[in-house]
Amino acid sequence: FVTDSQGFCIYSNPRCQEKWGLQPGEPLSSQWERTIHSEDQSRILADWTAYLQGNNGFSAEFRTHTGNENTYWVQMYAAPMFSEQGTPLGHVGTCEDITERKLAEAAQSQIIQEQAARREAEAANRMKDEFLAVLSHELRTPLNSMLGWSRLLRSKKFDEATTARALETIERNAATQAQLIEDILDVSQIIRGKLRLNLCPISLASVVEAAITSMRPTADAKAINLKFEVDGSETEIDHQQWMVYGDPVRLQQVVWNLLSNAIKFTSDGGQVQVRLSHVQGGHPDDYSSFKLQSSDSRCAQVTVTDTGKGISPEFLPYVFDRFRQADSTTTRAHSGLGLGLAIVRHLVELQGGRVQADSPGDDQGATFTIRLPLVNGDRTRATEEIVLPSSHALTSSLLTPSTTETLREHPALLTSRKILIVDDEPDTRDFLAFLLRQYGAIAVVVSSASEALAVFESVRPDLVISDISMPEQDGYSLIQQLRSLESGADIPAIALTANSREHDRDQALAAGFHVYLAKPVQEAELVSAIVQMLERRGVEARG
């Protein structure tokens, strides 16, 4: 086609007339508006206008449609024409039907996308298979020790030292298995976007101190030098200088995970250093979702540095990915599911922070760095009463042997207190009854909600401990029926269940339970909860 300087067609060949209906004497732009696909029209007309103003040549690919609404692809070229004196004469151009090429490109692109999706699916399946293999191994390994030692204890008489060793091994492996299950549940909540936090101002220094205290025995067992340094603190730590806005339990979980990894991957006699410092937090946009940061974006920074195995450059970019491990073979030297660091990253980012990993390479140690925005000073002072929680307020993992010992020294706290235990698992009932009787309580055990309702009026318990998932009638129904009774309207009630999701906790509290505890429960945690509930109700211990 050829147009004059005003854009009116002065020539078009038969093919162009067939495709566009462009006839001599018609303006080119008006034909475009009728034939260019609506999704391409604004772009092409804008490009054509720019071409007319710049005289630099025009090239474009776009969709058009004919009168019968068939859509096809066109590649169009156009260039300006000038007289010998440089006067604009008009434009000359060509249009080529490239529909077949575009369809072939789309088909090829679809094939490439399908191949990429297939590769991703195959990689995901391999990762899933590897994870399931590791999961099976990690769950079976502690079972081997627990079952082995428990069978030996039943079949033979051992001296006191051997018995203590056996019990310690059983307890340690049970704790390992419980941690594996907790990690799996955390990742499940993360994937579904159901992980929720209980945020409040808290001293990051106190969280780090608590995590170090809980991990120091593990470090000592490997003769690892576990050091803790705080910038600007020669003696006592000023906790008000380290206030962040976060979930105390989850923050301790983050630091505990990093310390646990550092100790696990550091050889005997090595060193793990934890350092707490103040740094500039970078550009404020990095923390746009965080509402209580200080005006100068200063952050509290925790670095955990070890002299251990290190991280290869190839694996470093994937160190925080779920289900990824540097070594998932059957010959790997270290146990674990490869979930801990993925959980760390998610928890830190949920609390407005950032985490990164650095390592020079294999066998050269690693450094993990956490940054969390400091809380504005005014908000810190306004909530000062909740910034330094006691040890048992952080997490059950902070319940030390001394806590249990204190309870054992005061058995009168539960003497003659009637506690109704409702659980369909015989072993759980037996354990809870035996445990509470050690503290002087009168334990009444039943296996179902209906049995609990049948004996409630005659027993008149001071407190109820109930499972949630039970045949025929669950714990929710039980507590609701108890609350409908005059004698059960304000009875202290604890939900003790293996259902450990945040939703399960909320549902238990909404149904009428005062306290929610997840299985497996620690002795000190359960007894402390019972004592506190009885004290709040005004029941004085009799001894």
Coordinates of C-alpha atoms in Angstrom, one line a residue:
F1 CA 0.0 0.0 0.0
V2 CA 1.0 3.6 -0.6
T3 CA -0.5 6.7 1.1
D4 CA -0.1 10.4 0.5
S5 CA 1.3 12.8 3.1
Q6 CA -2.1 13.1 4.7
G7 CA -2.4 9.4 5.3
F8 CA -5.0 8.7 2.5
C9 CA -4.5 5.5 0.5
I10 CA -3.5 6.2 -3.1
Y11 CA -2.6 2.6 -3.9
S12 CA -3.3 -0.9 -2.5
N13 CA -2.7 -4.2 -4.2
P14 CA -5.5 -6.8 -4.4
R15 CA -4.2 -8.9 -1.4
C16 CA -4.2 -5.8 0.8
Q17 CA -7.7 -4.9 -0.4
E18 CA -8.9 -8.4 0.4
K19 CA -7.4 -8.5 3.9
W20 CA -8.2 -5.0 5.0
G21 CA -10.7 -3.8 2.5
L22 CA -8.4 -0.8 2.0
Q23 CA -9.4 1.1 -1.1
P24 CA -7.7 4.1 -2.7
G25 CA -9.0 7.4 -1.3
E26 CA -9.6 6.0 2.2
P27 CA -7.6 7.1 5.3
L28 CA -5.4 4.3 6.5
S29 CA -6.0 5.0 10.2
S30 CA -9.8 4.6 9.9
Q31 CA -9.3 1.2 8.4
W32 CA -7.0 0.2 11.3
E33 CA -9.6 1.1 13.9
R34 CA -12.1 -1.2 12.2
T35 CA -9.7 -4.2 11.7
I36 CA -7.1 -4.1 14.5
H37 CA -7.9 -6.4 17.4
S38 CA -9.3 -4.5 20.3
E39 CA -6.5 -5.7 22.6
D40 CA -3.8 -4.4 20.2
Q41 CA -5.5 -1.3 18.9
S42 CA -4.3 1.3 21.4
R43 CA -0.7 0.1 21.2
I44 CA -0.5 0.0 17.4
L45 CA -2.2 3.4 16.9
A46 CA 0.1 5.0 19.4
D47 CA 3.1 3.5 17.7
W48 CA 1.8 4.7 14.3
T49 CA 1.3 8.2 15.6
A50 CA 4.8 8.2 17.0
Y51 CA 6.1 7.0 13.6
L52 CA 4.3 9.8 11.8
Q53 CA 5.9 12.4 14.1
G54 CA 9.4 10.9 14.0
N55 CA 9.7 9.6 10.4
N56 CA 12.0 6.7 11.6
G57 CA 10.2 3.8 10.1
F58 CA 7.5 1.6 11.4
S59 CA 7.5 -2.1 12.3
A60 CA 4.9 -4.0 14.3
E61 CA 3.1 -7.4 14.7
F62 CA -0.6 -7.3 15.7
R63 CA -3.8 -9.2 15.3
T64 CA -6.6 -8.1 12.8
H65 CA -10.0 -9.5 12.0
T66 CA -11.9 -9.5 8.7
G67 CA -15.6 -9.0 8.2
N68 CA -16.4 -12.6 9.0
E69 CA -14.6 -12.1 12.4
N70 CA -11.7 -14.4 11.6
T71 CA -8.6 -13.3 13.5
Y72 CA -5.2 -13.5 12.0
W73 CA -1.7 -12.1 12.7
V74 CA -0.1 -9.4 10.5
Q75 CA 3.5 -8.1 10.3
M76 CA 3.5 -4.6 9.0
Y77 CA 6.4 -2.4 7.8
A78 CA 6.1 1.2 6.7
A79 CA 8.6 3.9 5.7
P80 CA 8.2 7.6 4.7
M81 CA 8.7 8.7 1.0
F82 CA 10.4 12.0 0.2
S83 CA 10.9 14.0 -3.0
E84 CA 14.4 14.8 -4.2
Q85 CA 14.0 18.1 -2.4
G86 CA 13.2 16.3 0.9
T87 CA 9.5 17.1 0.8
P88 CA 7.3 14.4 2.5
L89 CA 5.3 12.6 -0.2
G90 CA 3.6 9.9 1.9
H91 CA 4.3 6.4 3.1
V92 CA 4.8 3.0 1.6
G93 CA 4.3 -0.2 3.5
T94 CA 3.7 -3.9 3.4
C95 CA 1.5 -6.3 5.4
E96 CA 2.3 -9.9 5.7
D97 CA 0.0 -12.6 7.1
I98 CA 2.1 -14.3 9.8
T99 CA -0.7 -16.3 11.4
E100 CA 0.8 -19.7 10.7
R101 CA 4.1 -18.6 12.2
K102 CA 2.4 -17.2 15.3
L103 CA 0.4 -20.4 15.7
A104 CA 3.6 -22.4 15.4
E105 CA 5.3 -20.1 17.9
A106 CA 2.4 -20.5 20.3
A107 CA 2.5 -24.3 19.9
Q108 CA 6.2 -24.3 20.5
S109 CA 5.8 -22.0 23.5
Q110 CA 3.1 -24.3 24.9
I111 CA 5.4 -27.3 24.4
I112 CA 8.2 -25.5 26.2
Q113 CA 5.9 -24.5 29.1
E114 CA 4.6 -28.1 29.4
Q115 CA 8.2 -29.4 29.4
A116 CA 9.2 -26.9 32.0
A117 CA 6.1 -27.8 34.1
R118 CA 6.9 -31.5 33.7
R119 CA 10.5 -30.9 34.8
E120 CA 9.2 -28.9 37.8
A121 CA 6.7 -31.6 38.6
E122 CA 9.3 -34.3 38.3
A123 CA 11.7 -32.3 40.5
A124 CA 9.0 -31.8 43.0
N125 CA 8.2 -35.5 43.0
R126 CA 11.8 -36.3 43.5
M127 CA 12.0 -33.9 46.4
K128 CA 8.8 -35.4 47.8
D129 CA 10.1 -38.9 47.5
E130 CA 13.4 -37.9 49.1
F131 CA 11.6 -36.1 51.9
L132 CA 9.3 -39.0 52.6
A133 CA 12.3 -41.3 52.6
V134 CA 14.1 -39.0 55.1
L135 CA 10.9 -38.6 57.1
S136 CA 10.5 -42.4 57.4
H137 CA 14.1 -42.7 58.5
E138 CA 14.0 -39.9 61.0
L139 CA 10.7 -41.1 62.6
R140 CA 11.9 -44.7 62.7
T141 CA 15.4 -44.0 64.1
P142 CA 14.2 -42.7 67.6
L143 CA 11.6 -45.5 67.7
N144 CA 14.4 -48.0 67.4
S145 CA 16.1 -46.7 70.6
M146 CA 12.9 -46.2 72.5
L147 CA 11.5 -49.6 71.7
G148 CA 14.8 -51.3 72.2
W149 CA 15.6 -49.9 75.6
S150 CA 12.0 -50.3 76.8
R151 CA 12.0 -54.0 75.9
L152 CA 15.3 -54.5 77.6
L153 CA 14.0 -52.7 80.8
R154 CA 11.0 -55.1 80.8
S155 CA 13.0 -58.2 80.3
K156 CA 16.1 -57.7 82.5
K157 CA 17.2 -56.1 85.7
F158 CA 19.8 -53.4 85.3
D159 CA 21.9 -51.4 87.8
E160 CA 20.9 -47.9 88.6
A161 CA 23.4 -46.3 86.1
T162 CA 22.2 -48.5 83.2
T163 CA 18.6 -47.8 84.0
A164 CA 19.2 -44.1 84.1
R165 CA 21.0 -44.3 80.8
A166 CA 18.1 -46.2 79.2
L167 CA 15.5 -43.7 80.5
E168 CA 17.6 -40.8 79.3
T169 CA 17.9 -42.3 75.9
I170 CA 14.2 -43.0 75.7
E171 CA 13.3 -39.4 76.7
R172 CA 15.9 -37.9 74.4
N173 CA 14.6 -39.8 71.4
A174 CA 11.0 -39.1 72.2
A175 CA 11.8 -35.4 72.4
T176 CA 13.5 -35.7 69.0
Q177 CA 10.4 -37.3 67.5
A178 CA 8.1 -34.7 69.0
Q179 CA 10.3 -31.9 67.5
L180 CA 10.0 -33.6 64.1
I181 CA 6.3 -33.7 64.3
E182 CA 6.2 -30.0 65.4
D183 CA 8.3 -29.0 62.4
I184 CA 5.9 -30.9 60.1
L185 CA 2.9 -29.2 61.6
D186 CA 4.5 -25.8 61.4
V187 CA 5.3 -26.3 57.7
S188 CA 1.8 -27.5 57.0
Q189 CA 0.4 -24.2 58.6
I190 CA 2.9 -22.1 56.6
I191 CA 1.9 -23.8 53.3
R192 CA -1.8 -23.2 54.0
G193 CA -1.2 -19.6 55.3
K194 CA -2.7 -20.5 58.7
L195 CA 0.3 -19.8 60.9
R196 CA -0.6 -17.0 63.3
L197 CA 1.5 -15.0 65.7
N198 CA 0.8 -13.4 69.1
L199 CA 2.7 -10.2 68.8
C200 CA 3.9 -7.9 71.6
P201 CA 6.9 -5.8 72.5
I202 CA 9.7 -8.1 73.8
S203 CA 13.4 -7.9 74.5
L204 CA 15.2 -9.8 71.8
A205 CA 18.1 -10.1 74.3
S206 CA 16.0 -12.1 76.7
V207 CA 14.8 -14.4 74.0
V208 CA 18.4 -15.1 72.8
E209 CA 19.5 -15.6 76.4
A210 CA 16.7 -18.2 77.0
A211 CA 17.6 -20.1 73.8
I212 CA 21.3 -20.2 74.7
T213 CA 20.4 -21.5 78.2
S214 CA 18.3 -24.3 76.7
M215 CA 21.0 -25.3 74.2
R216 CA 24.1 -25.0 76.4
P217 CA 24.0 -28.6 77.7
T218 CA 23.9 -29.8 74.1
A219 CA 27.0 -27.7 73.3
D220 CA 28.8 -28.8 76.4
A221 CA 28.2 -32.4 75.5
K222 CA 30.3 -31.8 72.3
A223 CA 32.8 -29.6 74.1
I224 CA 31.7 -26.7 71.9
N225 CA 32.5 -23.2 73.1
L226 CA 29.2 -21.4 73.0
K227 CA 29.8 -17.7 73.3
F228 CA 27.3 -14.8 73.6
E229 CA 28.3 -11.2 73.0
V230 CA 26.1 -8.1 73.3
D231 CA 27.3 -4.8 71.8
G232 CA 27.6 -2.1 74.4
S233 CA 27.1 -4.4 77.3
E234 CA 30.0 -5.1 79.6
T235 CA 27.9 -6.4 82.5
E236 CA 24.1 -6.4 82.7
I237 CA 22.0 -6.1 79.5
D238 CA 19.7 -3.1 79.2
H239 CA 16.7 -5.0 77.8
Q240 CA 14.9 -1.7 76.8
Q241 CA 17.6 -1.2 74.1
W242 CA 16.7 -4.5 72.4
M243 CA 12.9 -4.2 72.2
V244 CA 11.3 -5.7 69.0
Y245 CA 7.7 -6.4 68.2
G246 CA 7.2 -10.1 67.9
D247 CA 5.9 -13.4 69.1
P248 CA 8.1 -14.5 72.1
V249 CA 7.5 -18.2 71.5
R250 CA 8.2 -18.1 67.8
L251 CA 11.2 -15.8 68.2
Q252 CA 12.8 -18.2 70.6
Q253 CA 12.0 -21.0 68.1
V254 CA 13.9 -19.1 65.5
V255 CA 17.0 -18.6 67.6
W256 CA 16.8 -22.2 69.0
N257 CA 16.7 -23.6 65.4
L258 CA 19.7 -21.6 64.4
L259 CA 21.7 -22.6 67.5
S260 CA 20.6 -26.2 67.1
N261 CA 21.8 -26.3 63.5
A262 CA 25.1 -24.6 64.4
I263 CA 25.8 -27.1 67.2
K264 CA 24.7 -30.1 65.1
F265 CA 27.0 -29.2 62.2
T266 CA 30.0 -28.2 64.3
S267 CA 32.6 -30.8 65.2
D268 CA 33.5 -31.6 68.8
G269 CA 35.7 -28.9 70.3
G270 CA 34.5 -26.3 67.8
Q271 CA 33.0 -22.9 68.5
V272 CA 29.5 -21.3 68.1
Q273 CA 29.3 -17.5 68.6
V274 CA 26.0 -15.6 69.1
R275 CA 26.3 -11.8 68.7
L276 CA 23.6 -9.2 69.4
S277 CA 24.1 -5.8 67.9
H278 CA 22.4 -2.6 66.6
V279 CA 22.5 -1.9 62.9
Q280 CA 20.8 0.4 60.3
G281 CA 17.9 -1.6 58.8
G282 CA 18.4 -0.4 55.3
H283 CA 15.7 1.2 53.1
P284 CA 12.4 1.6 55.0
D285 CA 10.6 -0.2 52.1
D286 CA 12.3 -3.3 53.3
Y287 CA 10.0 -3.2 56.3
S288 CA 6.9 -1.7 54.7
S289 CA 4.6 -4.2 56.4
F290 CA 6.0 -3.5 59.8
K291 CA 4.1 -0.7 61.6
L292 CA 6.1 -0.1 64.8
Q293 CA 9.6 0.4 63.5
S294 CA 11.7 3.3 64.7
S295 CA 11.9 6.4 62.6
D296 CA 15.6 5.8 61.6
S297 CA 14.9 2.1 60.7
R298 CA 17.4 0.8 63.2
C299 CA 17.3 -2.9 63.8
A300 CA 18.4 -5.5 66.3
Q301 CA 20.7 -8.0 64.7
V302 CA 21.4 -11.5 65.8
T303 CA 24.3 -13.4 64.2
V304 CA 25.0 -17.1 64.8
T305 CA 28.5 -18.1 63.6
D306 CA 29.9 -21.5 63.8
T307 CA 33.2 -23.3 62.8
G308 CA 31.4 -26.3 61.4
K309 CA 30.6 -28.0 58.1
G310 CA 29.8 -24.8 56.1
I311 CA 27.6 -24.6 53.1
S312 CA 28.6 -25.1 49.5
P313 CA 28.2 -22.2 47.0
E314 CA 25.9 -24.5 44.9
F315 CA 23.5 -25.1 47.8
L316 CA 23.6 -21.7 49.5
P317 CA 20.8 -20.1 47.4
Y318 CA 18.5 -22.9 48.4
V319 CA 19.3 -23.2 52.1
F320 CA 16.0 -21.7 53.2
D321 CA 13.8 -23.8 50.8
R322 CA 11.4 -26.3 52.2
F323 CA 12.3 -30.0 52.0
R324 CA 15.8 -29.1 50.6
Q325 CA 18.9 -30.7 52.1
A326 CA 22.5 -30.4 51.0
D327 CA 22.7 -34.2 51.5
S328 CA 19.6 -36.4 51.4
T329 CA 21.5 -39.6 50.6
T330 CA 21.6 -42.7 52.7
T331 CA 25.2 -41.9 53.7
R332 CA 24.5 -38.4 55.0
A333 CA 26.2 -37.6 58.3
H334 CA 23.5 -35.4 59.9
S335 CA 19.9 -36.1 60.7
G336 CA 16.9 -33.9 60.2
L337 CA 14.0 -33.2 57.8
G338 CA 15.4 -30.0 56.1
L339 CA 12.5 -27.9 57.5
G340 CA 14.0 -25.9 60.3
L341 CA 15.6 -23.1 58.2
A342 CA 12.4 -22.8 56.0
I343 CA 10.5 -22.3 59.2
V344 CA 13.1 -19.8 60.4
R345 CA 12.8 -17.6 57.3
H346 CA 9.0 -17.6 57.3
L347 CA 8.8 -16.7 61.0
V348 CA 11.3 -13.9 60.7
E349 CA 9.6 -12.4 57.7
L350 CA 6.2 -12.6 59.3
Q351 CA 7.6 -10.5 62.1
G352 CA 8.9 -7.8 59.8
G353 CA 12.5 -9.0 59.7
R354 CA 15.0 -10.5 57.3
V355 CA 17.3 -13.5 57.5
Q356 CA 20.3 -14.5 55.4
A357 CA 22.9 -17.2 55.3
D358 CA 26.6 -16.8 54.5
S359 CA 29.4 -19.3 54.2
P360 CA 32.8 -19.3 52.5
G361 CA 32.2 -22.9 51.5
D362 CA 32.4 -26.5 52.6
D363 CA 34.2 -27.1 56.0
Q364 CA 34.6 -23.3 56.5
G365 CA 31.7 -22.6 58.9
A366 CA 28.6 -20.6 58.4
T367 CA 26.9 -17.4 59.6
F368 CA 23.2 -16.8 59.9
T369 CA 22.0 -13.3 60.4
I370 CA 18.6 -12.1 61.6
R371 CA 17.5 -8.5 61.5
L372 CA 14.3 -7.3 63.3
P373 CA 13.1 -3.6 63.4
L374 CA 13.4 -2.0 66.8
V375 CA 10.2 -0.9 68.4
N376 CA 9.6 2.9 68.7
G377 CA 10.6 4.1 72.2
D378 CA 7.2 5.5 73.1
R379 CA 5.4 2.3 72.3
T380 CA 8.0 0.4 74.3
R381 CA 7.4 2.5 77.4
A382 CA 3.6 2.3 77.0
T383 CA 3.7 -1.5 77.1
E384 CA 6.6 -1.9 79.5
E385 CA 4.7 -4.3 81.8
I386 CA 4.7 -7.1 79.2
V387 CA 8.1 -6.8 77.6
L388 CA 10.0 -9.1 80.0
P389 CA 8.0 -12.3 80.4
S390 CA 8.9 -14.9 82.9
S391 CA 10.6 -18.1 81.8
H392 CA 7.4 -20.2 81.6
A393 CA 5.7 -17.5 79.6
L394 CA 7.9 -17.9 76.6
T395 CA 7.4 -21.6 75.7
S396 CA 7.2 -25.0 77.3
S397 CA 10.8 -25.6 76.2
L398 CA 11.9 -23.1 78.9
L399 CA 10.5 -25.2 81.7
T400 CA 13.7 -26.3 83.4
P401 CA 14.3 -29.2 85.7
S402 CA 14.3 -26.7 88.6
T403 CA 10.6 -25.8 87.8
T404 CA 9.6 -29.5 88.1
E405 CA 11.7 -29.9 91.3
T406 CA 9.9 -26.9 92.9
L407 CA 6.6 -28.5 92.2
R408 CA 7.8 -31.8 93.6
E409 CA 8.9 -30.1 96.8
H410 CA 5.3 -28.8 97.3
P411 CA 3.0 -31.8 96.7
A412 CA 0.4 -30.2 99.0
L413 CA -0.5 -27.9 96.1
L414 CA -2.7 -30.8 94.6
T415 CA -3.3 -32.9 97.7
S416 CA -6.9 -34.2 97.8
R417 CA -7.8 -32.2 94.7
K418 CA -10.2 -34.2 92.5
I419 CA -9.2 -34.2 88.9
L420 CA -11.4 -35.9 86.3
I421 CA -9.4 -37.3 83.3
V422 CA -11.3 -38.0 80.1
D423 CA -9.3 -39.8 77.3
D424 CA -10.1 -42.8 75.1
E425 CA -6.4 -43.9 75.1
P426 CA -5.7 -46.2 78.0
D427 CA -2.0 -45.5 78.1
T428 CA -2.7 -41.7 78.3
R429 CA -5.2 -42.2 81.1
D430 CA -2.8 -44.3 83.0
F431 CA 0.1 -41.9 82.6
L432 CA -1.9 -38.8 83.6
A433 CA -3.5 -40.6 86.6
F434 CA -0.1 -41.8 87.8
L435 CA 1.5 -38.4 87.3
L436 CA -1.2 -36.5 89.2
R437 CA -1.2 -39.0 92.0
Q438 CA 2.4 -38.3 92.6
Y439 CA 1.4 -34.7 93.5
G440 CA -1.3 -35.9 95.9
A441 CA -4.3 -35.5 93.6
I442 CA -7.2 -37.8 93.5
A443 CA -7.4 -38.9 89.8
V444 CA -10.7 -40.2 88.4
V445 CA -10.3 -41.6 84.9
V446 CA -13.0 -42.3 82.3
S447 CA -12.7 -43.3 78.7
S448 CA -15.5 -41.3 77.1
A449 CA -17.5 -38.1 77.3
S450 CA -20.7 -40.0 78.2
E451 CA -18.8 -41.7 81.1
A452 CA -17.6 -38.3 82.3
L453 CA -21.1 -36.8 82.3
A454 CA -22.4 -39.9 84.1
V455 CA -19.9 -39.5 87.0
F456 CA -19.5 -35.7 87.1
E457 CA -22.2 -35.0 89.7
S458 CA -21.1 -37.7 92.0
V459 CA -17.4 -37.0 91.7
R460 CA -17.7 -33.2 91.8
P461 CA -14.1 -32.7 90.5
D462 CA -12.1 -29.6 91.1
L463 CA -10.8 -29.7 87.6
V464 CA -11.3 -31.6 84.3
I465 CA -8.7 -32.7 81.8
S466 CA -10.2 -33.9 78.5
D467 CA -9.0 -35.1 75.2
I468 CA -10.7 -33.6 72.1
S469 CA -10.9 -36.4 69.5
M470 CA -12.9 -39.3 71.0
P471 CA -15.4 -41.8 69.6
E472 CA -19.1 -40.9 69.6
Q473 CA -18.7 -37.6 71.4
D474 CA -15.8 -35.3 71.3
G475 CA -14.3 -33.0 73.9
Y476 CA -16.0 -29.9 72.5
S477 CA -19.4 -31.5 73.1
L478 CA -18.4 -32.6 76.6
I479 CA -17.3 -29.2 77.8
Q480 CA -20.4 -27.5 76.3
Q481 CA -22.6 -30.0 78.2
L482 CA -20.6 -29.5 81.4
R483 CA -21.0 -25.7 81.1
S484 CA -24.8 -26.2 80.9
L485 CA -24.8 -27.8 84.3
E486 CA -25.0 -25.5 87.4
S487 CA -22.1 -27.5 89.0
G488 CA -20.0 -27.3 85.8
A489 CA -20.6 -23.8 84.7
D490 CA -17.2 -22.5 86.1
I491 CA -15.3 -25.8 86.5
P492 CA -11.6 -25.3 85.4
A493 CA -11.0 -27.3 82.3
I494 CA -7.9 -28.2 80.3
A495 CA -8.0 -29.5 76.7
L496 CA -5.1 -31.9 76.3
T497 CA -5.0 -33.1 72.7
A498 CA -2.9 -34.2 69.8
N499 CA -4.8 -31.7 67.6
S500 CA -2.2 -29.0 67.7
R501 CA -3.2 -26.5 65.0
E502 CA -4.0 -22.9 65.8
H503 CA -7.6 -23.5 64.7
D504 CA -7.8 -26.4 67.2
R505 CA -6.6 -24.1 70.0
D506 CA -9.1 -21.4 69.2
Q507 CA -12.0 -23.9 68.9
A508 CA -11.1 -25.5 72.2
L509 CA -11.1 -22.1 74.0
A510 CA -14.3 -21.0 72.3
A511 CA -16.0 -24.2 73.3
G512 CA -15.4 -23.5 77.0
F513 CA -11.9 -24.8 77.9
H514 CA -9.8 -22.5 79.9
V515 CA -6.4 -23.9 78.8
Y516 CA -5.3 -25.7 75.7
L517 CA -2.2 -28.0 75.9
A518 CA -0.9 -30.0 73.0
K519 CA 0.4 -33.6 73.3
P520 CA 3.0 -34.6 74.2
V521 CA 2.9 -32.4 77.3
Q522 CA 5.7 -31.8 79.7
E523 CA 5.1 -32.7 83.3
A524 CA 5.9 -29.3 84.6
E525 CA 3.8 -27.6 82.0
L526 CA 0.7 -29.6 82.9
V527 CA 1.1 -29.4 86.7
S528 CA 1.8 -25.7 86.5
A529 CA -1.3 -25.1 84.5
I530 CA -3.4 -27.1 87.0
V531 CA -2.0 -25.3 90.0
Q532 CA -2.5 -21.9 88.4
M533 CA -6.1 -22.7 87.5
L534 CA -6.9 -23.9 90.9
E535 CA -5.3 -20.9 92.5
R536 CA -7.3 -18.6 90.2
R537 CA -10.5 -20.3 91.2
G538 CA -9.7 -19.7 94.8
V539 CA -9.2 -23.3 95.8
E540 CA -6.6 -23.4 98.7
A541 CA -4.4 -26.4 99.0
R542 CA -5.0 -28.7 101.9
G543 CA -2.0 -30.6 103.3

